[in-house]
Amino acid sequence: MADELPILEIRRIEANIIKPIYEEMVIELGEEKARQILTTAINKDAVRQGSELAASTDLPNNLETFDSLMGRWSKGDALTKEPVHTSENRLEFNVTRCKYAETYAEMGLSHIGAILSCGRDGSLCEGYNPDVTLTRTQTIMSGATHCDFRFKIDKKEGR
């Protein structure tokens, strides 16, 4: 795993492939439908990636493990994070610098950057552990000064 590409580089490669496809979908289907299709596809893929993330370790799929597995997302100074709280059932941090947002802006994709990155975070959690919920009230991608990530595990009935 140590030699795997940082997630930021993967997102850049994906965005280069997605950009012309998305632009063509906008021409053929309109912006609203193109955004809807892109969102659905990205979120389905994020659930799959979350499941793979959970399967990549023998550790319990709690939030301490989740935090330890998230290193690839920050590789290459992609995210500047300020920790707030970490425990088995709660993970809270703020992102004060996001190179994902910067990269999408450089590529002329700020208008879909939230779909390509931010929007997948909750779906990734769903795949990793369906009991994990993400609450985030703001993102740098949408113009805020920081992203406020608040993950928690609430065991559901019957699990």
CSV table of N, CA and C in Angstrom, one decimal:
chain,number,residue,atom,x,y,z
A,1,MET,N,0.8,-1.2,0.0
A,1,MET,CA,0.0,0.0,0.0
A,1,MET,C,0.8,1.3,0.0
A,2,ALA,N,2.1,1.1,0.5
A,2,ALA,CA,2.9,2.3,0.6
A,2,ALA,C,3.2,3.0,-0.7
A,3,ASP,N,3.2,2.2,-1.8
A,3,ASP,CA,3.6,2.7,-3.1
A,3,ASP,C,2.3,3.1,-3.9
A,4,GLU,N,1.2,3.1,-3.3
A,4,GLU,CA,-0.1,3.4,-4.0
A,4,GLU,C,-0.1,4.9,-4.2
A,5,LEU,N,-0.7,5.3,-5.3
A,5,LEU,CA,-0.8,6.8,-5.6
A,5,LEU,C,-1.6,7.5,-4.6
A,6,PRO,N,-1.3,8.7,-4.2
A,6,PRO,CA,-2.1,9.5,-3.3
A,6,PRO,C,-3.5,9.7,-4.0
A,7,ILE,N,-4.5,9.8,-3.1
A,7,ILE,CA,-5.9,10.0,-3.6
A,7,ILE,C,-6.0,11.2,-4.5
A,8,LEU,N,-5.2,12.3,-4.1
A,8,LEU,CA,-5.3,13.5,-4.9
A,8,LEU,C,-4.9,13.3,-6.3
A,9,GLU,N,-3.9,12.5,-6.6
A,9,GLU,CA,-3.4,12.2,-7.9
A,9,GLU,C,-4.5,11.3,-8.7
A,10,ILE,N,-5.1,10.4,-7.9
A,10,ILE,CA,-6.1,9.6,-8.5
A,10,ILE,C,-7.3,10.5,-9.0
A,11,ARG,N,-7.7,11.4,-8.1
A,11,ARG,CA,-8.8,12.3,-8.4
A,11,ARG,C,-8.5,13.2,-9.6
A,12,ARG,N,-7.2,13.6,-9.7
A,12,ARG,CA,-6.8,14.5,-10.9
A,12,ARG,C,-6.9,13.6,-12.2
A,13,ILE,N,-6.5,12.4,-12.1
A,13,ILE,CA,-6.6,11.5,-13.3
A,13,ILE,C,-8.0,11.3,-13.7
A,14,GLU,N,-8.8,11.0,-12.7
A,14,GLU,CA,-10.3,10.8,-12.9
A,14,GLU,C,-10.9,12.0,-13.5
A,15,ALA,N,-10.6,13.2,-12.9
A,15,ALA,CA,-11.2,14.4,-13.4
A,15,ALA,C,-10.8,14.7,-14.9
A,16,ASN,N,-9.6,14.4,-15.3
A,16,ASN,CA,-9.2,14.5,-16.7
A,16,ASN,C,-10.0,13.6,-17.6
A,17,ILE,N,-10.4,12.5,-17.1
A,17,ILE,CA,-11.3,11.6,-17.9
A,17,ILE,C,-12.7,12.0,-17.9
A,18,ILE,N,-13.2,12.4,-16.7
A,18,ILE,CA,-14.6,12.8,-16.5
A,18,ILE,C,-14.9,14.1,-17.2
A,19,LYS,N,-14.0,15.1,-17.3
A,19,LYS,CA,-14.3,16.4,-17.8
A,19,LYS,C,-14.9,16.4,-19.2
A,20,PRO,N,-14.3,15.7,-20.2
A,20,PRO,CA,-14.9,15.8,-21.5
A,20,PRO,C,-16.2,15.0,-21.6
A,21,ILE,N,-16.3,13.9,-20.8
A,21,ILE,CA,-17.6,13.2,-20.8
A,21,ILE,C,-18.7,14.0,-20.2
A,22,TYR,N,-18.4,14.7,-19.1
A,22,TYR,CA,-19.4,15.5,-18.4
A,22,TYR,C,-19.8,16.7,-19.3
A,23,GLU,N,-18.8,17.3,-20.0
A,23,GLU,CA,-19.2,18.4,-20.9
A,23,GLU,C,-20.1,17.9,-22.0
A,24,GLU,N,-19.9,16.7,-22.5
A,24,GLU,CA,-20.7,16.2,-23.6
A,24,GLU,C,-22.1,15.8,-23.0
A,25,MET,N,-22.2,15.3,-21.8
A,25,MET,CA,-23.5,15.1,-21.2
A,25,MET,C,-24.3,16.4,-21.0
A,26,VAL,N,-23.6,17.4,-20.6
A,26,VAL,CA,-24.3,18.7,-20.5
A,26,VAL,C,-24.9,19.2,-21.8
A,27,ILE,N,-24.1,19.0,-22.9
A,27,ILE,CA,-24.6,19.4,-24.2
A,27,ILE,C,-25.9,18.5,-24.6
A,28,GLU,N,-25.8,17.2,-24.4
A,28,GLU,CA,-26.8,16.3,-24.8
A,28,GLU,C,-28.0,16.3,-23.8
A,29,LEU,N,-27.8,16.4,-22.5
A,29,LEU,CA,-28.8,16.2,-21.5
A,29,LEU,C,-29.2,17.4,-20.7
A,30,GLY,N,-28.3,18.4,-20.8
A,30,GLY,CA,-28.5,19.6,-19.9
A,30,GLY,C,-27.7,19.4,-18.6
A,31,GLU,N,-27.4,20.6,-18.0
A,31,GLU,CA,-26.6,20.6,-16.8
A,31,GLU,C,-27.2,19.8,-15.6
A,32,GLU,N,-28.5,20.0,-15.4
A,32,GLU,CA,-29.1,19.4,-14.2
A,32,GLU,C,-29.0,17.8,-14.3
A,33,LYS,N,-29.4,17.3,-15.5
A,33,LYS,CA,-29.3,15.8,-15.7
A,33,LYS,C,-27.9,15.3,-15.6
A,34,ALA,N,-27.0,16.0,-16.2
A,34,ALA,CA,-25.6,15.6,-16.2
A,34,ALA,C,-25.0,15.6,-14.8
A,35,ARG,N,-25.3,16.6,-14.0
A,35,ARG,CA,-24.9,16.6,-12.6
A,35,ARG,C,-25.5,15.4,-11.8
A,36,GLN,N,-26.8,15.2,-12.1
A,36,GLN,CA,-27.5,14.1,-11.4
A,36,GLN,C,-26.8,12.7,-11.8
A,37,ILE,N,-26.5,12.5,-13.0
A,37,ILE,CA,-25.9,11.2,-13.4
A,37,ILE,C,-24.5,11.1,-12.8
A,38,LEU,N,-23.7,12.2,-12.9
A,38,LEU,CA,-22.4,12.2,-12.3
A,38,LEU,C,-22.4,11.9,-10.8
A,39,THR,N,-23.3,12.6,-10.1
A,39,THR,CA,-23.4,12.4,-8.7
A,39,THR,C,-23.7,10.9,-8.3
A,40,THR,N,-24.7,10.4,-9.0
A,40,THR,CA,-25.1,9.0,-8.8
A,40,THR,C,-23.9,8.0,-9.0
A,41,ALA,N,-23.2,8.2,-10.1
A,41,ALA,CA,-22.1,7.3,-10.5
A,41,ALA,C,-21.0,7.4,-9.5
A,42,ILE,N,-20.6,8.7,-9.1
A,42,ILE,CA,-19.5,8.9,-8.1
A,42,ILE,C,-19.9,8.3,-6.8
A,43,ASN,N,-21.2,8.5,-6.3
A,43,ASN,CA,-21.6,8.0,-5.0
A,43,ASN,C,-21.6,6.5,-5.0
A,44,LYS,N,-22.0,5.8,-6.0
A,44,LYS,CA,-22.0,4.4,-6.1
A,44,LYS,C,-20.6,3.9,-6.0
A,45,ASP,N,-19.7,4.5,-6.7
A,45,ASP,CA,-18.3,4.1,-6.7
A,45,ASP,C,-17.7,4.3,-5.3
A,46,ALA,N,-18.1,5.4,-4.6
A,46,ALA,CA,-17.6,5.7,-3.3
A,46,ALA,C,-18.0,4.6,-2.3
A,47,VAL,N,-19.2,4.1,-2.4
A,47,VAL,CA,-19.7,3.0,-1.5
A,47,VAL,C,-18.8,1.8,-1.8
A,48,ARG,N,-18.5,1.5,-3.0
A,48,ARG,CA,-17.6,0.4,-3.3
A,48,ARG,C,-16.3,0.6,-2.7
A,49,GLN,N,-15.7,1.8,-2.9
A,49,GLN,CA,-14.4,2.1,-2.3
A,49,GLN,C,-14.4,2.0,-0.8
A,50,GLY,N,-15.5,2.4,-0.1
A,50,GLY,CA,-15.6,2.3,1.3
A,50,GLY,C,-15.6,0.8,1.7
A,51,SER,N,-16.3,0.0,1.0
A,51,SER,CA,-16.3,-1.5,1.3
A,51,SER,C,-14.9,-2.1,1.2
A,52,GLU,N,-14.2,-1.6,0.1
A,52,GLU,CA,-12.8,-2.1,-0.1
A,52,GLU,C,-11.9,-1.6,1.0
A,53,LEU,N,-12.1,-0.4,1.5
A,53,LEU,CA,-11.3,0.2,2.6
A,53,LEU,C,-11.5,-0.7,3.8
A,54,ALA,N,-12.7,-1.0,4.1
A,54,ALA,CA,-13.0,-1.9,5.3
A,54,ALA,C,-12.4,-3.2,5.2
A,55,ALA,N,-12.4,-3.8,4.0
A,55,ALA,CA,-11.8,-5.1,3.7
A,55,ALA,C,-10.3,-5.1,3.7
A,56,SER,N,-9.7,-3.9,3.7
A,56,SER,CA,-8.2,-3.9,3.5
A,56,SER,C,-7.5,-4.1,4.9
A,57,THR,N,-8.2,-4.2,5.9
A,57,THR,CA,-7.6,-4.4,7.2
A,57,THR,C,-8.4,-5.4,8.1
A,58,ASP,N,-7.7,-6.0,9.0
A,58,ASP,CA,-8.3,-7.0,9.9
A,58,ASP,C,-8.8,-6.2,11.2
A,59,LEU,N,-8.5,-4.9,11.3
A,59,LEU,CA,-8.9,-4.1,12.4
A,59,LEU,C,-10.4,-3.9,12.4
A,60,PRO,N,-11.0,-3.6,13.6
A,60,PRO,CA,-12.4,-3.3,13.6
A,60,PRO,C,-12.7,-2.1,12.7
A,61,ASN,N,-13.9,-2.1,12.1
A,61,ASN,CA,-14.2,-0.9,11.2
A,61,ASN,C,-14.9,0.2,12.0
A,62,ASN,N,-14.1,0.7,13.0
A,62,ASN,CA,-14.6,1.8,13.8
A,62,ASN,C,-13.9,3.1,13.3
A,63,LEU,N,-14.1,4.2,14.0
A,63,LEU,CA,-13.6,5.4,13.5
A,63,LEU,C,-12.1,5.6,13.8
A,64,GLU,N,-11.5,5.0,14.8
A,64,GLU,CA,-10.1,5.0,15.0
A,64,GLU,C,-9.4,4.4,13.8
A,65,THR,N,-9.9,3.2,13.4
A,65,THR,CA,-9.3,2.5,12.3
A,65,THR,C,-9.5,3.3,11.0
A,66,PHE,N,-10.7,3.9,10.8
A,66,PHE,CA,-11.0,4.7,9.7
A,66,PHE,C,-10.0,5.8,9.6
A,67,ASP,N,-9.7,6.5,10.7
A,67,ASP,CA,-8.8,7.6,10.7
A,67,ASP,C,-7.4,7.2,10.3
A,68,SER,N,-7.0,6.0,10.7
A,68,SER,CA,-5.6,5.5,10.4
A,68,SER,C,-5.5,5.1,8.9
A,69,LEU,N,-6.7,4.7,8.3
A,69,LEU,CA,-6.7,4.3,6.9
A,69,LEU,C,-6.8,5.5,6.0
A,70,MET,N,-7.1,6.7,6.5
A,70,MET,CA,-7.3,7.9,5.6
A,70,MET,C,-6.0,8.6,5.2
A,71,GLY,N,-4.9,8.0,5.5
A,71,GLY,CA,-3.6,8.7,5.2
A,71,GLY,C,-3.4,9.0,3.7
A,72,ARG,N,-3.9,8.1,2.8
A,72,ARG,CA,-3.8,8.4,1.4
A,72,ARG,C,-4.5,9.6,0.9
A,73,TRP,N,-5.5,10.0,1.6
A,73,TRP,CA,-6.3,11.2,1.3
A,73,TRP,C,-5.5,12.5,1.5
A,74,SER,N,-4.6,12.4,2.5
A,74,SER,CA,-3.8,13.6,2.9
A,74,SER,C,-2.4,13.6,2.3
A,75,LYS,N,-2.0,12.5,1.7
A,75,LYS,CA,-0.7,12.4,1.1
A,75,LYS,C,-0.3,13.5,0.2
A,76,GLY,N,0.9,14.0,0.2
A,76,GLY,CA,1.4,15.1,-0.6
A,76,GLY,C,0.8,16.4,-0.2
A,77,ASP,N,0.6,16.5,1.1
A,77,ASP,CA,0.0,17.7,1.7
A,77,ASP,C,-1.4,18.1,1.1
A,78,ALA,N,-2.1,17.1,0.7
A,78,ALA,CA,-3.4,17.3,0.0
A,78,ALA,C,-4.4,18.0,0.9
A,79,LEU,N,-4.3,17.7,2.2
A,79,LEU,CA,-5.2,18.3,3.2
A,79,LEU,C,-4.4,18.7,4.4
A,80,THR,N,-4.7,19.9,4.9
A,80,THR,CA,-4.2,20.4,6.2
A,80,THR,C,-5.3,20.2,7.2
A,81,LYS,N,-5.1,19.3,8.1
A,81,LYS,CA,-6.2,19.0,9.1
A,81,LYS,C,-5.8,19.4,10.5
A,82,GLU,N,-6.9,19.9,11.2
A,82,GLU,CA,-6.8,20.2,12.6
A,82,GLU,C,-7.6,19.2,13.4
A,83,PRO,N,-7.0,18.3,14.1
A,83,PRO,CA,-7.8,17.3,14.9
A,83,PRO,C,-8.7,18.0,15.9
A,84,VAL,N,-9.9,17.5,16.1
A,84,VAL,CA,-10.8,17.9,17.2
A,84,VAL,C,-11.0,16.8,18.2
A,85,HIS,N,-11.3,15.6,17.7
A,85,HIS,CA,-11.6,14.5,18.6
A,85,HIS,C,-11.5,13.2,17.8
A,86,THR,N,-10.8,12.2,18.4
A,86,THR,CA,-10.8,10.8,17.8
A,86,THR,C,-11.0,9.8,18.9
A,87,SER,N,-12.0,8.9,18.6
A,87,SER,CA,-12.3,7.8,19.5
A,87,SER,C,-12.9,6.7,18.6
A,88,GLU,N,-13.2,5.6,19.2
A,88,GLU,CA,-13.8,4.5,18.5
A,88,GLU,C,-15.1,4.9,17.7
A,89,ASN,N,-15.9,5.7,18.4
A,89,ASN,CA,-17.2,6.0,17.8
A,89,ASN,C,-17.4,7.5,17.4
A,90,ARG,N,-16.3,8.3,17.5
A,90,ARG,CA,-16.4,9.7,17.0
A,90,ARG,C,-15.0,10.1,16.5
A,91,LEU,N,-15.1,10.8,15.3
A,91,LEU,CA,-13.9,11.3,14.7
A,91,LEU,C,-14.3,12.7,14.2
A,92,GLU,N,-13.6,13.7,14.7
A,92,GLU,CA,-13.9,15.1,14.3
A,92,GLU,C,-12.6,15.8,14.0
A,93,PHE,N,-12.6,16.5,12.8
A,93,PHE,CA,-11.5,17.3,12.5
A,93,PHE,C,-12.0,18.4,11.5
A,94,ASN,N,-11.1,19.4,11.4
A,94,ASN,CA,-11.4,20.5,10.4
A,94,ASN,C,-10.3,20.5,9.4
A,95,VAL,N,-10.6,20.7,8.1
A,95,VAL,CA,-9.7,20.8,7.1
A,95,VAL,C,-9.5,22.3,6.8
A,96,THR,N,-8.3,22.8,6.9
A,96,THR,CA,-8.1,24.2,6.7
A,96,THR,C,-7.4,24.6,5.4
A,97,ARG,N,-6.9,23.5,4.7
A,97,ARG,CA,-6.4,23.7,3.3
A,97,ARG,C,-6.8,22.5,2.6
A,98,CYS,N,-7.3,22.6,1.4
A,98,CYS,CA,-7.7,21.5,0.5
A,98,CYS,C,-7.1,21.6,-0.9
A,99,LYS,N,-6.1,20.8,-1.2
A,99,LYS,CA,-5.6,20.8,-2.5
A,99,LYS,C,-6.5,20.2,-3.5
A,100,TYR,N,-7.5,19.5,-3.1
A,100,TYR,CA,-8.5,19.0,-4.0
A,100,TYR,C,-9.2,20.2,-4.6
A,101,ALA,N,-9.7,21.1,-3.8
A,101,ALA,CA,-10.4,22.3,-4.3
A,101,ALA,C,-9.4,23.1,-5.2
A,102,GLU,N,-8.2,23.2,-4.8
A,102,GLU,CA,-7.2,24.0,-5.6
A,102,GLU,C,-7.0,23.3,-7.0
A,103,THR,N,-6.9,22.0,-7.0
A,103,THR,CA,-6.7,21.2,-8.2
A,103,THR,C,-7.9,21.4,-9.2
A,104,TYR,N,-9.1,21.2,-8.6
A,104,TYR,CA,-10.2,21.3,-9.5
A,104,TYR,C,-10.4,22.8,-10.1
A,105,ALA,N,-10.0,23.8,-9.3
A,105,ALA,CA,-10.0,25.2,-9.7
A,105,ALA,C,-9.0,25.3,-10.9
A,106,GLU,N,-7.8,24.8,-10.7
A,106,GLU,CA,-6.8,24.8,-11.8
A,106,GLU,C,-7.2,24.2,-13.1
A,107,MET,N,-8.1,23.1,-12.9
A,107,MET,CA,-8.5,22.3,-14.1
A,107,MET,C,-9.8,22.9,-14.7
A,108,GLY,N,-10.3,24.0,-14.1
A,108,GLY,CA,-11.6,24.6,-14.6
A,108,GLY,C,-12.8,23.8,-14.2
A,109,LEU,N,-12.7,23.0,-13.1
A,109,LEU,CA,-13.8,22.1,-12.7
A,109,LEU,C,-14.4,22.5,-11.3
A,110,SER,N,-14.2,23.7,-10.8
A,110,SER,CA,-14.7,24.1,-9.5
A,110,SER,C,-16.2,23.8,-9.4
A,111,HIS,N,-16.9,24.0,-10.6
A,111,HIS,CA,-18.4,23.9,-10.6
A,111,HIS,C,-18.8,22.4,-10.3
A,112,ILE,N,-17.9,21.4,-10.5
A,112,ILE,CA,-18.3,20.1,-10.2
A,112,ILE,C,-17.4,19.4,-9.1
A,113,GLY,N,-16.5,20.2,-8.6
A,113,GLY,CA,-15.5,19.7,-7.6
A,113,GLY,C,-16.2,19.1,-6.4
A,114,ALA,N,-17.3,19.6,-5.9
A,114,ALA,CA,-18.0,19.0,-4.8
A,114,ALA,C,-18.5,17.7,-5.1
A,115,ILE,N,-19.0,17.5,-6.4
A,115,ILE,CA,-19.4,16.1,-6.8
A,115,ILE,C,-18.3,15.2,-6.9
A,116,LEU,N,-17.2,15.6,-7.4
A,116,LEU,CA,-16.0,14.7,-7.6
A,116,LEU,C,-15.3,14.3,-6.3
A,117,SER,N,-15.4,15.2,-5.3
A,117,SER,CA,-14.7,14.9,-4.1
A,117,SER,C,-15.6,14.9,-2.8
A,118,CYS,N,-16.0,16.1,-2.5
A,118,CYS,CA,-16.8,16.3,-1.2
A,118,CYS,C,-18.0,15.4,-1.1
A,119,GLY,N,-18.8,15.3,-2.2
A,119,GLY,CA,-20.0,14.5,-2.2
A,119,GLY,C,-19.8,13.1,-1.9
A,120,ARG,N,-18.7,12.5,-2.2
A,120,ARG,CA,-18.4,11.1,-2.1
A,120,ARG,C,-18.1,10.7,-0.6
A,121,ASP,N,-17.8,11.7,0.2
A,121,ASP,CA,-17.4,11.3,1.6
A,121,ASP,C,-18.4,10.5,2.4
A,122,GLY,N,-19.7,10.9,2.4
A,122,GLY,CA,-20.7,10.2,3.1
A,122,GLY,C,-20.9,8.8,2.5
A,123,SER,N,-20.8,8.7,1.2
A,123,SER,CA,-21.0,7.4,0.6
A,123,SER,C,-19.9,6.5,0.9
A,124,LEU,N,-18.7,7.0,1.0
A,124,LEU,CA,-17.5,6.2,1.4
A,124,LEU,C,-17.7,5.6,2.8
A,125,CYS,N,-18.3,6.4,3.7
A,125,CYS,CA,-18.6,6.0,5.0
A,125,CYS,C,-19.6,4.9,5.0
A,126,GLU,N,-20.6,5.0,4.2
A,126,GLU,CA,-21.7,4.0,4.1
A,126,GLU,C,-21.1,2.6,3.7
A,127,GLY,N,-20.1,2.6,2.7
A,127,GLY,CA,-19.5,1.4,2.3
A,127,GLY,C,-18.6,0.9,3.4
A,128,TYR,N,-17.9,1.8,4.1
A,128,TYR,CA,-16.9,1.3,5.1
A,128,TYR,C,-17.7,0.7,6.3
A,129,ASN,N,-18.7,1.4,6.8
A,129,ASN,CA,-19.5,0.9,7.9
A,129,ASN,C,-20.8,1.6,7.9
A,130,PRO,N,-21.9,0.9,7.6
A,130,PRO,CA,-23.2,1.5,7.5
A,130,PRO,C,-23.7,2.3,8.7
A,131,ASP,N,-23.0,2.0,9.9
A,131,ASP,CA,-23.4,2.7,11.1
A,131,ASP,C,-22.7,4.1,11.2
A,132,VAL,N,-21.8,4.4,10.3
A,132,VAL,CA,-21.1,5.7,10.4
A,132,VAL,C,-21.9,6.8,9.7
A,133,THR,N,-22.0,7.9,10.3
A,133,THR,CA,-22.7,9.0,9.7
A,133,THR,C,-21.7,10.2,9.6
A,134,LEU,N,-21.7,11.0,8.6
A,134,LEU,CA,-20.9,12.2,8.5
A,134,LEU,C,-21.8,13.4,8.5
A,135,THR,N,-21.5,14.3,9.4
A,135,THR,CA,-22.1,15.6,9.4
A,135,THR,C,-21.1,16.6,9.0
A,136,ARG,N,-21.4,17.4,8.0
A,136,ARG,CA,-20.5,18.5,7.6
A,136,ARG,C,-21.3,19.7,7.1
A,137,THR,N,-21.1,20.8,7.8
A,137,THR,CA,-22.0,22.0,7.5
A,137,THR,C,-21.4,22.9,6.4
A,138,GLN,N,-20.0,22.7,6.1
A,138,GLN,CA,-19.4,23.6,5.2
A,138,GLN,C,-18.2,23.0,4.6
A,139,THR,N,-17.8,23.5,3.4
A,139,THR,CA,-16.6,23.0,2.8
A,139,THR,C,-15.8,24.1,2.1
A,140,ILE,N,-14.5,23.9,2.0
A,140,ILE,CA,-13.7,24.9,1.3
A,140,ILE,C,-14.1,24.9,-0.2
A,141,MET,N,-14.5,23.8,-0.7
A,141,MET,CA,-14.9,23.7,-2.1
A,141,MET,C,-16.1,24.6,-2.4
A,142,SER,N,-16.9,24.8,-1.4
A,142,SER,CA,-18.1,25.7,-1.6
A,142,SER,C,-17.8,27.1,-1.1
A,143,GLY,N,-16.6,27.4,-0.8
A,143,GLY,CA,-16.2,28.8,-0.4
A,143,GLY,C,-16.0,29.1,1.0
A,144,ALA,N,-16.2,28.1,1.9
A,144,ALA,CA,-16.0,28.3,3.4
A,144,ALA,C,-14.5,28.4,3.7
A,145,THR,N,-14.2,28.8,4.9
A,145,THR,CA,-12.8,28.9,5.3
A,145,THR,C,-12.2,27.6,5.7
A,146,HIS,N,-13.1,26.6,6.0
A,146,HIS,CA,-12.6,25.3,6.4
A,146,HIS,C,-13.8,24.3,6.2
A,147,CYS,N,-13.4,23.0,6.2
A,147,CYS,CA,-14.4,21.9,6.1
A,147,CYS,C,-14.5,21.4,7.6
A,148,ASP,N,-15.7,21.2,8.0
A,148,ASP,CA,-15.9,20.6,9.4
A,148,ASP,C,-16.4,19.2,9.3
A,149,PHE,N,-15.5,18.3,9.4
A,149,PHE,CA,-15.9,16.8,9.3
A,149,PHE,C,-16.2,16.3,10.7
A,150,ARG,N,-17.4,15.7,10.8
A,150,ARG,CA,-17.9,15.2,12.1
A,150,ARG,C,-18.5,13.8,11.8
A,151,PHE,N,-17.7,12.8,12.1
A,151,PHE,CA,-18.1,11.4,11.9
A,151,PHE,C,-18.6,10.8,13.2
A,152,LYS,N,-19.6,10.0,13.2
A,152,LYS,CA,-20.0,9.2,14.4
A,152,LYS,C,-20.6,7.9,14.1
A,153,ILE,N,-20.5,7.0,15.0
A,153,ILE,CA,-21.1,5.7,14.8
A,153,ILE,C,-22.2,5.6,15.8
A,154,ASP,N,-23.4,5.3,15.2
A,154,ASP,CA,-24.6,5.0,16.0
A,154,ASP,C,-25.0,3.6,15.6
A,155,LYS,N,-24.9,2.7,16.5
A,155,LYS,CA,-25.4,1.3,16.2
A,155,LYS,C,-26.9,1.3,15.9
A,156,LYS,N,-27.2,0.7,14.8
A,156,LYS,CA,-28.6,0.6,14.4
A,156,LYS,C,-29.2,-0.7,15.0
A,157,GLU,N,-30.5,-0.7,15.1
A,157,GLU,CA,-31.2,-1.9,15.6
A,157,GLU,C,-30.9,-3.1,14.8
A,158,GLY,N,-30.6,-4.2,15.4
A,158,GLY,CA,-30.4,-5.5,14.7
A,158,GLY,C,-29.0,-5.6,14.1
A,159,ARG,N,-28.1,-4.7,14.4
A,159,ARG,CA,-26.7,-4.9,14.0
A,159,ARG,C,-25.8,-5.2,15.1
